[in-house]
mmCIF file of C-alpha atoms and ligand atoms in Angstrom:
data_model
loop_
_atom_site.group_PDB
_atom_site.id
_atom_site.type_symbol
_atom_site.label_atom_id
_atom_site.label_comp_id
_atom_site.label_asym_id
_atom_site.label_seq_id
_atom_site.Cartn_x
_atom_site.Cartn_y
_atom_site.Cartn_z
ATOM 1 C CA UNK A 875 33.096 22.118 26.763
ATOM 2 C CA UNK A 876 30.547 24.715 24.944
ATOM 3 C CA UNK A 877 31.365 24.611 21.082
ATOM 4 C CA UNK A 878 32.088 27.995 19.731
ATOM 5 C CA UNK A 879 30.873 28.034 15.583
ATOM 6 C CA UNK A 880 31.695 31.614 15.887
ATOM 7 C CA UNK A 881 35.415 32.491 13.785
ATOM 8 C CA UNK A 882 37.175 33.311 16.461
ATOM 9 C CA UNK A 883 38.259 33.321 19.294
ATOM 10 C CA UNK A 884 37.475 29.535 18.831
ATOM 11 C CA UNK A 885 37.889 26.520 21.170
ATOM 12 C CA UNK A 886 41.280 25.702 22.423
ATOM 13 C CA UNK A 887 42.326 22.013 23.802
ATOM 14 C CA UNK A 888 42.219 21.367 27.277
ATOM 15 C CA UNK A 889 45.779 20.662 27.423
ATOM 16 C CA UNK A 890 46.893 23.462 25.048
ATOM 17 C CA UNK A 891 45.148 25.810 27.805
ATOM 18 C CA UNK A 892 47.232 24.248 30.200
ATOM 19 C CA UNK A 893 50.157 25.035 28.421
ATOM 20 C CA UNK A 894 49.756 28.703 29.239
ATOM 21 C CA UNK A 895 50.187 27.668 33.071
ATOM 22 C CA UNK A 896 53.772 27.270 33.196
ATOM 23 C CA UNK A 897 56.043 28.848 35.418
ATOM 24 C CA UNK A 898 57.577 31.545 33.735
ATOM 25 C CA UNK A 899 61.036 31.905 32.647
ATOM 26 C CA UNK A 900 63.451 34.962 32.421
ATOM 27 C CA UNK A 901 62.831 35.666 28.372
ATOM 28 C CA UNK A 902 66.765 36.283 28.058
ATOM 29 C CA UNK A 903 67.488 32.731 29.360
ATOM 30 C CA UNK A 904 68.618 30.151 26.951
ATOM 31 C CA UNK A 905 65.499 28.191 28.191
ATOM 32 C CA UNK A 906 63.203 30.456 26.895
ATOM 33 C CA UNK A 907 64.986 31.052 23.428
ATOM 34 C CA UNK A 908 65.186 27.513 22.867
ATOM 35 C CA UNK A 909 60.906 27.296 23.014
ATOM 36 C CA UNK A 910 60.887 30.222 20.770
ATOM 37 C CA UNK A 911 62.972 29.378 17.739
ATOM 38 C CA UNK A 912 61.109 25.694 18.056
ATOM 39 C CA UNK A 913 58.112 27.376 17.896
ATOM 40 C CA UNK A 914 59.126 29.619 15.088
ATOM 41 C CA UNK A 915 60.799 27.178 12.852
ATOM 42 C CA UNK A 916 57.438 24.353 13.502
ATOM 43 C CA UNK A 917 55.882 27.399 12.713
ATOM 44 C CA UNK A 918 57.484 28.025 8.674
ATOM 45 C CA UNK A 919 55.654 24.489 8.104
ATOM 46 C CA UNK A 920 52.417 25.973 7.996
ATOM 47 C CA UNK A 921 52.957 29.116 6.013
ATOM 48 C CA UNK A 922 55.231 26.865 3.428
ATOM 49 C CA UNK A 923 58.313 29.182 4.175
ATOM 50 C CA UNK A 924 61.959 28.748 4.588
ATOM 51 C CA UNK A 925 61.866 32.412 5.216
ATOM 52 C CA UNK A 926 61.792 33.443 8.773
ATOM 53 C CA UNK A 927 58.239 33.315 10.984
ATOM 54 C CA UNK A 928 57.978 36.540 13.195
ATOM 55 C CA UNK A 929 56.241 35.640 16.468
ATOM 56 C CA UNK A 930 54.448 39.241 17.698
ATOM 57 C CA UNK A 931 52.793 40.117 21.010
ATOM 58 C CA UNK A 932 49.561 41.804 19.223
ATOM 59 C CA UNK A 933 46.575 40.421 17.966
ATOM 60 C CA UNK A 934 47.140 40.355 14.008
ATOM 61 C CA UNK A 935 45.859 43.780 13.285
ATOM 62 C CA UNK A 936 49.527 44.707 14.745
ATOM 63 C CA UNK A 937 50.876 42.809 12.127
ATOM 64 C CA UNK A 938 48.946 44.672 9.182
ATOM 65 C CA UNK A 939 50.394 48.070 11.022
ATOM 66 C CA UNK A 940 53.586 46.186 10.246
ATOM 67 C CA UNK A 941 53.193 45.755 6.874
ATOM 68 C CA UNK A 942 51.855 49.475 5.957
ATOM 69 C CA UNK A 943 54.771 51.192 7.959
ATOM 70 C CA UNK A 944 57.877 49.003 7.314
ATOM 71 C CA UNK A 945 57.610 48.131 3.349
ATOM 72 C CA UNK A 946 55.798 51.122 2.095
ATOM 73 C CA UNK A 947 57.453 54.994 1.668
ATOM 74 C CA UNK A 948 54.858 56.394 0.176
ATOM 75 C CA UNK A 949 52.165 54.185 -1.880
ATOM 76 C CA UNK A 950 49.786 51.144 -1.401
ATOM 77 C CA UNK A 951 47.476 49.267 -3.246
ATOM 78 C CA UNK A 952 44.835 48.127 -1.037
ATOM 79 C CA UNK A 953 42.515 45.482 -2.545
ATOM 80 C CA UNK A 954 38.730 45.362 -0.995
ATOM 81 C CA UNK A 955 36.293 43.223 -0.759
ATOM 82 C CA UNK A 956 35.486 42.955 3.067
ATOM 83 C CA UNK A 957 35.337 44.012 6.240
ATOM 84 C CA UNK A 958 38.753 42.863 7.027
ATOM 85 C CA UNK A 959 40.502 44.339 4.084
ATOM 86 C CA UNK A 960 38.724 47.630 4.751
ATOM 87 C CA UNK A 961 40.519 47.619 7.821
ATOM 88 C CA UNK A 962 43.691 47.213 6.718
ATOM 89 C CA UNK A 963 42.925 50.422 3.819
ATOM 90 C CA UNK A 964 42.170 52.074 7.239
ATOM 91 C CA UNK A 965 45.299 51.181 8.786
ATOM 92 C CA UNK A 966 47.418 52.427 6.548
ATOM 93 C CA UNK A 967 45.542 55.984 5.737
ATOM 94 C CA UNK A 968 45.983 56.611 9.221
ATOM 95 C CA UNK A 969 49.522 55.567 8.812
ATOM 96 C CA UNK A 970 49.699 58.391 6.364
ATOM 97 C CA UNK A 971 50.441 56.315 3.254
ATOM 98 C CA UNK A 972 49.195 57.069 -0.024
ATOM 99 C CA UNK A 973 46.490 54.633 -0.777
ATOM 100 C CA UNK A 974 45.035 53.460 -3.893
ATOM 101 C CA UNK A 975 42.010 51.499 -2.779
ATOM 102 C CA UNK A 976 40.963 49.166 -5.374
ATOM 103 C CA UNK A 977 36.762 48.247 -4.717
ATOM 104 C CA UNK A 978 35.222 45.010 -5.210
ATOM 105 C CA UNK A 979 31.882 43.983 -4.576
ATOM 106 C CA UNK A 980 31.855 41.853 -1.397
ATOM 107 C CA UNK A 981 30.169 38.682 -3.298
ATOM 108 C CA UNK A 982 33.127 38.831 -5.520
ATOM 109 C CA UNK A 983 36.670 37.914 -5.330
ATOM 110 C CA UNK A 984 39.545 40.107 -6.420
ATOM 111 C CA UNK A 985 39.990 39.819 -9.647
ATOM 112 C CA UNK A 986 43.580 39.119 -10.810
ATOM 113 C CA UNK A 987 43.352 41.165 -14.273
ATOM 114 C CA UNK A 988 41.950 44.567 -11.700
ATOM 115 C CA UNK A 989 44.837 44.269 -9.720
ATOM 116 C CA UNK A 990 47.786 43.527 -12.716
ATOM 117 C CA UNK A 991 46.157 46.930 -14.153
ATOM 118 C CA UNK A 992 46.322 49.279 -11.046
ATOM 119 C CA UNK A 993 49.807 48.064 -10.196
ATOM 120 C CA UNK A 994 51.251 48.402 -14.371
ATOM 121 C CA UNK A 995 52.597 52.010 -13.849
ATOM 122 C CA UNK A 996 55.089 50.496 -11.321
ATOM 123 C CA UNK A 997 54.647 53.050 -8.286
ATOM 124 C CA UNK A 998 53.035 50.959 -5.988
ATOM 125 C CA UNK A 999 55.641 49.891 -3.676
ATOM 126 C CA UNK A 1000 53.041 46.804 -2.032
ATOM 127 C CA UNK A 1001 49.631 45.595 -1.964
ATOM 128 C CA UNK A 1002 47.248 44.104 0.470
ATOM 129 C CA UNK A 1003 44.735 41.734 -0.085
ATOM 130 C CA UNK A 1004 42.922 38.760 2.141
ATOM 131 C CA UNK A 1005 42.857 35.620 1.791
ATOM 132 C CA UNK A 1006 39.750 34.506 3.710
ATOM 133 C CA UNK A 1007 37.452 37.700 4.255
ATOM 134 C CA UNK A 1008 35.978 36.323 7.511
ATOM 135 C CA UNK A 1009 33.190 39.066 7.200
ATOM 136 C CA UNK A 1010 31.930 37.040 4.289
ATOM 137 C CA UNK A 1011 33.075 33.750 3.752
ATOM 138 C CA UNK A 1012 34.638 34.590 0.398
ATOM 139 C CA UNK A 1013 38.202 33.021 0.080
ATOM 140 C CA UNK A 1014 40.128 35.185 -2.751
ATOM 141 C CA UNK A 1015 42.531 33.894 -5.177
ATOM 142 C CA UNK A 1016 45.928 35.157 -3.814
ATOM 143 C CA UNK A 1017 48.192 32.609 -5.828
ATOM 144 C CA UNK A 1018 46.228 34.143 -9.291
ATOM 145 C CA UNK A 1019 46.827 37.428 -7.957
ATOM 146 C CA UNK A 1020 50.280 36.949 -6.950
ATOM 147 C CA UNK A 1021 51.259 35.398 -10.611
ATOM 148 C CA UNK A 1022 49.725 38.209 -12.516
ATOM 149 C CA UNK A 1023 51.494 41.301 -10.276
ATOM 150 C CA UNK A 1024 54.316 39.583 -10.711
ATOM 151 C CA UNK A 1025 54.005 39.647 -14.304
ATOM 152 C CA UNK A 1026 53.691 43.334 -14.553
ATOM 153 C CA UNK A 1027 55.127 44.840 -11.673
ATOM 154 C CA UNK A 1028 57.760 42.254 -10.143
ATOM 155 C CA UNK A 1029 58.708 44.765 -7.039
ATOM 156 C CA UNK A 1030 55.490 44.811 -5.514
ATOM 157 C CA UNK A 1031 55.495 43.656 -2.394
ATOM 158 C CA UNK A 1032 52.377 41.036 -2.034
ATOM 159 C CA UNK A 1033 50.687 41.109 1.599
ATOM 160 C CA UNK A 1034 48.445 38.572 2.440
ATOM 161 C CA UNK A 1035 46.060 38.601 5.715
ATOM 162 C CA UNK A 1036 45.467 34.748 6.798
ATOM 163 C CA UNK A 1037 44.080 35.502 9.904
ATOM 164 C CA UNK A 1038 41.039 33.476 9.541
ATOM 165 C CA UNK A 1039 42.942 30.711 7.135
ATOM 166 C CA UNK A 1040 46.281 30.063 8.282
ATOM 167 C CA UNK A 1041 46.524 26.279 9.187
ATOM 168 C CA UNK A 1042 43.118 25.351 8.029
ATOM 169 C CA UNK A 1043 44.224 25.693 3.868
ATOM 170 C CA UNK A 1044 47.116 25.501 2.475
ATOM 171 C CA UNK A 1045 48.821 28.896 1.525
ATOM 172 C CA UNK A 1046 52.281 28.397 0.156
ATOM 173 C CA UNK A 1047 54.170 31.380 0.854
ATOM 174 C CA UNK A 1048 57.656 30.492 -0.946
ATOM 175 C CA UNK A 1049 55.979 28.996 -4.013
ATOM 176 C CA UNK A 1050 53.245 31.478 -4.806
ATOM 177 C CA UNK A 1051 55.692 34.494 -4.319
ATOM 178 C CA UNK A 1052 54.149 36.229 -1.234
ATOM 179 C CA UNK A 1053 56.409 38.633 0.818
ATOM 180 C CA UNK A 1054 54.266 39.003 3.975
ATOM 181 C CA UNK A 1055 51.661 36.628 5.479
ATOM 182 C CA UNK A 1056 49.889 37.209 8.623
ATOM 183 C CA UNK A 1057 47.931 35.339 11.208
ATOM 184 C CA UNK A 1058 46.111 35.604 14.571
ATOM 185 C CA UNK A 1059 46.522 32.866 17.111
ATOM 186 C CA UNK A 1060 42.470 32.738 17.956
ATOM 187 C CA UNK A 1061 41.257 31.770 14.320
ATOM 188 C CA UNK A 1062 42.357 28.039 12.677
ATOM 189 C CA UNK A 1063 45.533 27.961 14.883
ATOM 190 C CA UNK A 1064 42.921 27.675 17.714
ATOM 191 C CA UNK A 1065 44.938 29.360 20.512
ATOM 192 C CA UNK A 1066 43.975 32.377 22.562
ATOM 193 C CA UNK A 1067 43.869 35.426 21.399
ATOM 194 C CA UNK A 1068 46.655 37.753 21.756
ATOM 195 C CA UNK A 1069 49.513 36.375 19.560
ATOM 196 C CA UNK A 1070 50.363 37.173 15.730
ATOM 197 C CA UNK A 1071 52.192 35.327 13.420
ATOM 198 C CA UNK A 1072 53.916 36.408 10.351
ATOM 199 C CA UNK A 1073 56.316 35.107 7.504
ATOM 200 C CA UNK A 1074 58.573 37.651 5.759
ATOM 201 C CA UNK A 1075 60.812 37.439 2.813
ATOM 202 C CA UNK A 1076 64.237 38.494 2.315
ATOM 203 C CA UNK A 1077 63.221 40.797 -0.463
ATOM 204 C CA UNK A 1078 60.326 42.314 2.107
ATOM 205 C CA UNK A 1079 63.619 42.970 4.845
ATOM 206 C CA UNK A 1080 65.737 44.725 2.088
ATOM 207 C CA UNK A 1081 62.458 47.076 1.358
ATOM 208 C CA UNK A 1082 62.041 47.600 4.760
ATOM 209 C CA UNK A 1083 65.951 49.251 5.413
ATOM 210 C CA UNK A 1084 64.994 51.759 2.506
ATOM 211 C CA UNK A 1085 61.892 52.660 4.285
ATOM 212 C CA UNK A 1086 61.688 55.509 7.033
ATOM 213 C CA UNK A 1087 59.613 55.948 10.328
ATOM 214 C CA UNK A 1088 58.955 52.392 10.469
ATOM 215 C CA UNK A 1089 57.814 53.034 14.074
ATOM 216 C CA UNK A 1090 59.587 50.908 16.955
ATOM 217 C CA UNK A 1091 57.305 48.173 17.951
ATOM 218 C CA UNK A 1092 56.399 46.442 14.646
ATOM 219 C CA UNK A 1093 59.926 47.673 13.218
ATOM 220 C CA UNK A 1094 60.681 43.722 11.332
ATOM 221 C CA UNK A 1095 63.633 45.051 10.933
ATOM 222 C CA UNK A 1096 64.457 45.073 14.588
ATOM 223 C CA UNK A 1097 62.203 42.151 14.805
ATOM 224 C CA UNK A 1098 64.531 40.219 12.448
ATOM 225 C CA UNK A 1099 67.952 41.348 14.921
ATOM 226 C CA UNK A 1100 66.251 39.664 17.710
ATOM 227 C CA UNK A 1101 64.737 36.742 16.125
ATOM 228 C CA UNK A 1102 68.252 36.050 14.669
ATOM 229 C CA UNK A 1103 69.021 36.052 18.486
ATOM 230 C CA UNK A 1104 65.879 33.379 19.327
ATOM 231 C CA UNK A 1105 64.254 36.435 21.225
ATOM 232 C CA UNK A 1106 62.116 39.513 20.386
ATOM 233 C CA UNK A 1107 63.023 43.058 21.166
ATOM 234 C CA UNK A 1108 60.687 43.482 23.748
ATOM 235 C CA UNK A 1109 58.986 40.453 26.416
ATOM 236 C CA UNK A 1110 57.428 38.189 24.232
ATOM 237 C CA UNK A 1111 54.056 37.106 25.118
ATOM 238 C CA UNK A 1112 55.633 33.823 26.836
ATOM 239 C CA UNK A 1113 52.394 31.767 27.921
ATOM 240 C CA UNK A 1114 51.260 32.029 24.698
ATOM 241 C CA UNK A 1115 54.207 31.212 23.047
ATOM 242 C CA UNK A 1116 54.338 27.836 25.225
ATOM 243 C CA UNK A 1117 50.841 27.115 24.095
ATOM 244 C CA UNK A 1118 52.035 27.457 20.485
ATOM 245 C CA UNK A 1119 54.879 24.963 20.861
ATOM 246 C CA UNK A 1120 52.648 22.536 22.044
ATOM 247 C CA UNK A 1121 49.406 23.280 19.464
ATOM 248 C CA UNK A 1122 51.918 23.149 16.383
ATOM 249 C CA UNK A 1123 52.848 19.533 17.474
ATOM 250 C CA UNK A 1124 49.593 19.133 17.818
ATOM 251 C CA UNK A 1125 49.262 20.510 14.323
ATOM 252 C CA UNK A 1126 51.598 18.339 13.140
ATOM 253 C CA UNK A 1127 51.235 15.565 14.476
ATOM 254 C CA UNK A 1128 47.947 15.466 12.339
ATOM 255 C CA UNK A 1129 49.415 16.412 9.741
ATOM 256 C CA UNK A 1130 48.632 19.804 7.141
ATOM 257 C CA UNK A 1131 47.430 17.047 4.694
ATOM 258 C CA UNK A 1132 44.811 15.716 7.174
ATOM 259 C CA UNK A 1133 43.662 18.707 8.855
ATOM 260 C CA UNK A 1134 43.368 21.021 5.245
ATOM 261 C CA UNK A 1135 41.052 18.009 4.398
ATOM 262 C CA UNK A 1136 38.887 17.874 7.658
ATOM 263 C CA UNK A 1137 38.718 21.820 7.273
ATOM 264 C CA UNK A 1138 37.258 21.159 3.784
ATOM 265 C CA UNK A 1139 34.897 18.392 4.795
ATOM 266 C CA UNK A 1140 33.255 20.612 7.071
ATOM 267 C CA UNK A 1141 33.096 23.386 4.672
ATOM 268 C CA UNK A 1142 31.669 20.765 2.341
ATOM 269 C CA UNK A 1143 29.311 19.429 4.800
ATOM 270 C CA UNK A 1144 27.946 23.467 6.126
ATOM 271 C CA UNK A 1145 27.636 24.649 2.662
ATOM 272 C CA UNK A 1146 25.681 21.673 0.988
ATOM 273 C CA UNK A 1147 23.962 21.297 4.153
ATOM 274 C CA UNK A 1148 22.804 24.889 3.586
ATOM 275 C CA UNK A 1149 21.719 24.935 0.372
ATOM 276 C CA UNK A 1150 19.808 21.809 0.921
ATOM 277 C CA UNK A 1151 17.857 23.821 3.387
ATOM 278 C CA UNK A 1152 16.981 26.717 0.419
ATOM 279 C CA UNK A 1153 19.230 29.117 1.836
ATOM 280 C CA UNK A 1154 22.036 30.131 -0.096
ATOM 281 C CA UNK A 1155 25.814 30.783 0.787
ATOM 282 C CA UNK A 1156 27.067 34.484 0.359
ATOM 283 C CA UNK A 1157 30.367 33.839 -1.406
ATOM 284 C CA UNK A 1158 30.007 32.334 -5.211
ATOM 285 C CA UNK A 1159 31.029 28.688 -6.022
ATOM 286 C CA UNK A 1160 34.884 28.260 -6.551
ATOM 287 C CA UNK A 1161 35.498 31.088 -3.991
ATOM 288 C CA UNK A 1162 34.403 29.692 -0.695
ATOM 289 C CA UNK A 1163 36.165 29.728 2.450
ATOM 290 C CA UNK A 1164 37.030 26.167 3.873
ATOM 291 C CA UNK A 1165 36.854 27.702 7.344
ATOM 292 C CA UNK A 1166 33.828 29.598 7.580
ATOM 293 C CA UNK A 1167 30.606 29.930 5.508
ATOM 294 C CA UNK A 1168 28.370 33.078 5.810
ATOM 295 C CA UNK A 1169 24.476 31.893 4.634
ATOM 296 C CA UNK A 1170 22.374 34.618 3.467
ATOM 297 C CA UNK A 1171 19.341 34.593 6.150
ATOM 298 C CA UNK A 1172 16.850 34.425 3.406
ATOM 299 C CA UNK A 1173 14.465 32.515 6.124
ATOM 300 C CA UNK A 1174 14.754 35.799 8.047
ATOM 301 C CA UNK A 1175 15.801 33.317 11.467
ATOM 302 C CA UNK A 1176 15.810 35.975 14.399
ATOM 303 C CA UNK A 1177 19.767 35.398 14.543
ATOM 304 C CA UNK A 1178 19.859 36.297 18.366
ATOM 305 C CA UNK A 1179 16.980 34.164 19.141
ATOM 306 C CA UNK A 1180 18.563 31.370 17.381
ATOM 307 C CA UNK A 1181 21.849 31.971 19.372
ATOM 308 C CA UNK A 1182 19.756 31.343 22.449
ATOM 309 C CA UNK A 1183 17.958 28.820 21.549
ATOM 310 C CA UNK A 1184 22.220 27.112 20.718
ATOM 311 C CA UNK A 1185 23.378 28.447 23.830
ATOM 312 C CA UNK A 1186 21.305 26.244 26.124
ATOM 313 C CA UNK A 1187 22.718 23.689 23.953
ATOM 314 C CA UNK A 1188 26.249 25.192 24.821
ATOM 315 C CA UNK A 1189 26.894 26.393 20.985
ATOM 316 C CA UNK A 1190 26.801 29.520 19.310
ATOM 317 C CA UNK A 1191 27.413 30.951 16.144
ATOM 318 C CA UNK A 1192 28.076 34.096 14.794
ATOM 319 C CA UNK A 1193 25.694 36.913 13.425
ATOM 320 C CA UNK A 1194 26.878 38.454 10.275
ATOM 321 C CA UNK A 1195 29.407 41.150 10.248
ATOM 322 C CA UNK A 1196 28.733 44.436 10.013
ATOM 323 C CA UNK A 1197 26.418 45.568 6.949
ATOM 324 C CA UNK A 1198 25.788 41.651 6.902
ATOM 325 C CA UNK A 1199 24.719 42.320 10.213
ATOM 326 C CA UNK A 1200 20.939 40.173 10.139
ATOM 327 C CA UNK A 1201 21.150 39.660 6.329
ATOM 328 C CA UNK A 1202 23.697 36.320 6.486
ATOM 329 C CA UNK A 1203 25.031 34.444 9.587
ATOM 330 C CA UNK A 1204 28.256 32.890 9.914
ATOM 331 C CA UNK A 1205 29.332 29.328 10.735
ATOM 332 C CA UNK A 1206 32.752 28.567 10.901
ATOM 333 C CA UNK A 1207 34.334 25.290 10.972
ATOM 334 C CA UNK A 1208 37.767 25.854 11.891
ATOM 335 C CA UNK A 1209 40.221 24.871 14.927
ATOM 336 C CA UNK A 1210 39.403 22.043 17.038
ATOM 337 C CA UNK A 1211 36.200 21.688 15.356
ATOM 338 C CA UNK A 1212 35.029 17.940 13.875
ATOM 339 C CA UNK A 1213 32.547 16.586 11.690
ATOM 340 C CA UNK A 1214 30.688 15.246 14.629
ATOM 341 C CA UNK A 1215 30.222 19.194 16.222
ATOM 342 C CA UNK A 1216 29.125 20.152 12.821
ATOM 343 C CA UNK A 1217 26.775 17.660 12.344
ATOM 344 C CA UNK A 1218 25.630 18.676 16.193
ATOM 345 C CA UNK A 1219 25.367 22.452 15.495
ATOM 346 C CA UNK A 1220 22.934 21.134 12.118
ATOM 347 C CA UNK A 1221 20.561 18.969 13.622
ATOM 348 C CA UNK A 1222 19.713 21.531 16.430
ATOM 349 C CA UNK A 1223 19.479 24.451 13.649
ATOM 350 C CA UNK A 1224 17.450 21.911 12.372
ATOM 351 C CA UNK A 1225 15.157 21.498 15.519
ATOM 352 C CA UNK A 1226 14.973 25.238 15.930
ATOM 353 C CA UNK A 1227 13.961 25.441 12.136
ATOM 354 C CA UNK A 1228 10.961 23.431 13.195
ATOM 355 C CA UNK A 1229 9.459 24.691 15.765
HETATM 356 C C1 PLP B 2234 40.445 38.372 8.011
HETATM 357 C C2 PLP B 2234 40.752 39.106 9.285
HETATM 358 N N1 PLP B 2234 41.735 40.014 9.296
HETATM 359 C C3 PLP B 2234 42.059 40.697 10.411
HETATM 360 C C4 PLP B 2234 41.367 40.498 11.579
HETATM 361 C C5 PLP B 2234 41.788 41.219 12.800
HETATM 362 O O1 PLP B 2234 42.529 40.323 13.565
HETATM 363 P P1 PLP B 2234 42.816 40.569 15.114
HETATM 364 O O2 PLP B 2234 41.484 40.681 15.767
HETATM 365 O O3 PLP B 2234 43.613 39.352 15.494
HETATM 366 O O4 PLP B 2234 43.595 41.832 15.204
HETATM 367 C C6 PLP B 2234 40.335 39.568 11.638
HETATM 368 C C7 PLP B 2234 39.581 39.356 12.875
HETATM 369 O O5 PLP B 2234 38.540 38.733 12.906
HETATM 370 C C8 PLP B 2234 40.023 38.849 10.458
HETATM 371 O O6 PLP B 2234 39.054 37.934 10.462
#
């Protein structure tokens, strides 16, 4: 199997493939809705929710649509410091919300004190930040964040993007406070693409029914109905939804214990590894992803070159994103990955390094 070090779409397990090859079933049957609330009750374990898990037929960009359209009337804090989070500032201007974008450098995490300021006056209604800002490796401090909006402005609704982190760190929804957290199925979870998870709480739901035009598709409110039902309003995206019953046992069966700690050995192992080499890694100490680590390319590697040079090895890894384009690359350790692939991946950077 080639070994993709590229954050997502990652490597998924022969048998969780397989998974996706089962004969379909009518998605009103009893058999079906049976797979689905498994799936979305294994899947509160990960997010650290009682609350309910939303399983969505998008990618998770659907899922920050959610967010902007069904808990916010008129105004948003958006908090950015990446790529990612720029995105989801986009998503909701063209949503036509009112959106206070709140700047940070990209090398530096959201600061907790910025955000407990711009959200004081009380009319922001909910806030998005990131949690792992896969355009630059930087992993912000959502539970400091959370704690200090809640301090000043205890009805703003705190959205958190895990797309990139879900599974692979621990994020405790209930016990940090967070009303919405979102993740993709092709990033730590280390399923195909084309699924989105999300946790909700109760207090996000009773925002939502005060909230107008909350579109049809991502309406959680309608969401909710159905789930309460074990289905989804409209055909869920059943293979995938079979693969995801079988990777959370997988999951689980390692345990969240075991597999945050073999996400953070890895980290460990890329970033030391890194700076060992004189090249330095793009987000500051304290504030580094565990599940993928963008290197500043102060060697000036030809990144595509080096890709090639992996490929015929069957690896690859990923350029950097957009204005990082050339200036870092990104290697991310997250999914099925194992020390062993890591350590793989290094020696032949190594090699290439050499010659
Ligand atoms: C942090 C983050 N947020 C959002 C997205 C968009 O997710 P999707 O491609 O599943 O819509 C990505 C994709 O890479 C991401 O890394």
């Amino acid at each position: 199997m080639s070994r993709l070090f590229v954050p997502g779409p990652v490597d998924v397990d022969d048998q969780v493939l397989n998974a996706q090859a089962q004969p379909m079933l009518p998605h009103r049957s009893n058999e079906f809705e049976v797979i689905f609330q498994r799936a979305s009750e294994k899947a509160q374990r990960l997010f650290f929710t009682k609350n309910r898990v939303i399983l969505s037929a998008s990618s998770g960009t659907g899922m920050q649509e959610a967010a902007v359209r069904n808990f916010v009337n008129k105004k948003l804090l958006a908090c950015v410091n990446g790529a990612f989070a720029n995105r989801w500032y986009d998503v909701a201007i063209s949503n036509g919300k009112d959106v206070e974008k709140l700047d940070f450098e990209w090398d530096e995490p959201v600061n907790p004190e910025r955000v407990a300021a711009a959200v004081k006056k009380g009319d922001i209604e909910a806030l998005t930040i990131v949690h792992n800002e896969t355009s630059t490796g930087l992993q912000n401090p959502v539970k400091e964040v959370a704690e200090a909006v809640r301090e000043v402005a205890p009805d703003t609704l705190i959205c958190v993007d895990a797309v990139s982190s879900l599974s692979g760190t621990r994020i405790e929804t209930d016990a940090w406070g967070l009303d919405f957290v979102l993740t993709s199925s092709q990033k730590a979870l280390a399923l195909p693409p084309g699924l989105a998870l999300a946790a909700v709480s109760d207090r996000a739901l009773e925002k939502a029914k005060t909230v107008k035009n909350r579109g049809w598709y991502f309406d959680l409110l309608l969401l909710e109905k159905h789930r309460l039902k074990d289905s989804s309003p409209a055909t869920p995206a059943m293979s995938l939804i079979f693969a995801l019953d079988l990777q959370l046992d997988r999951i689980l069966s390692e345990g969240l214990e075991n597999r945050f700690a073999r996400h953070s050995a890895m980290a460990k192992r890329v970033q030391t590894w890194a700076e060992e080499h004189d090249l330095s890694i793009y987000a500051p100490q304290g504030y580094r992803s565990q599940t993928v680590t963008a290197i500043k390319n102060e060697l000036e590697i030809d990144i595509a070159d080096l890709n090639a040079f992996l490929l015929k090895r069957e690896m690859r890894l990923a350029n950097g994103y957009g204005p990082l384009k050339n200036k870092t690359f990104r290697i991310a350790h997250m999914g099925e990955l194992h020390m062993e692939d890591i350590n793989t991946l290094l020696e032949a950077i190594e090699e290439y390094l050499k010659k």
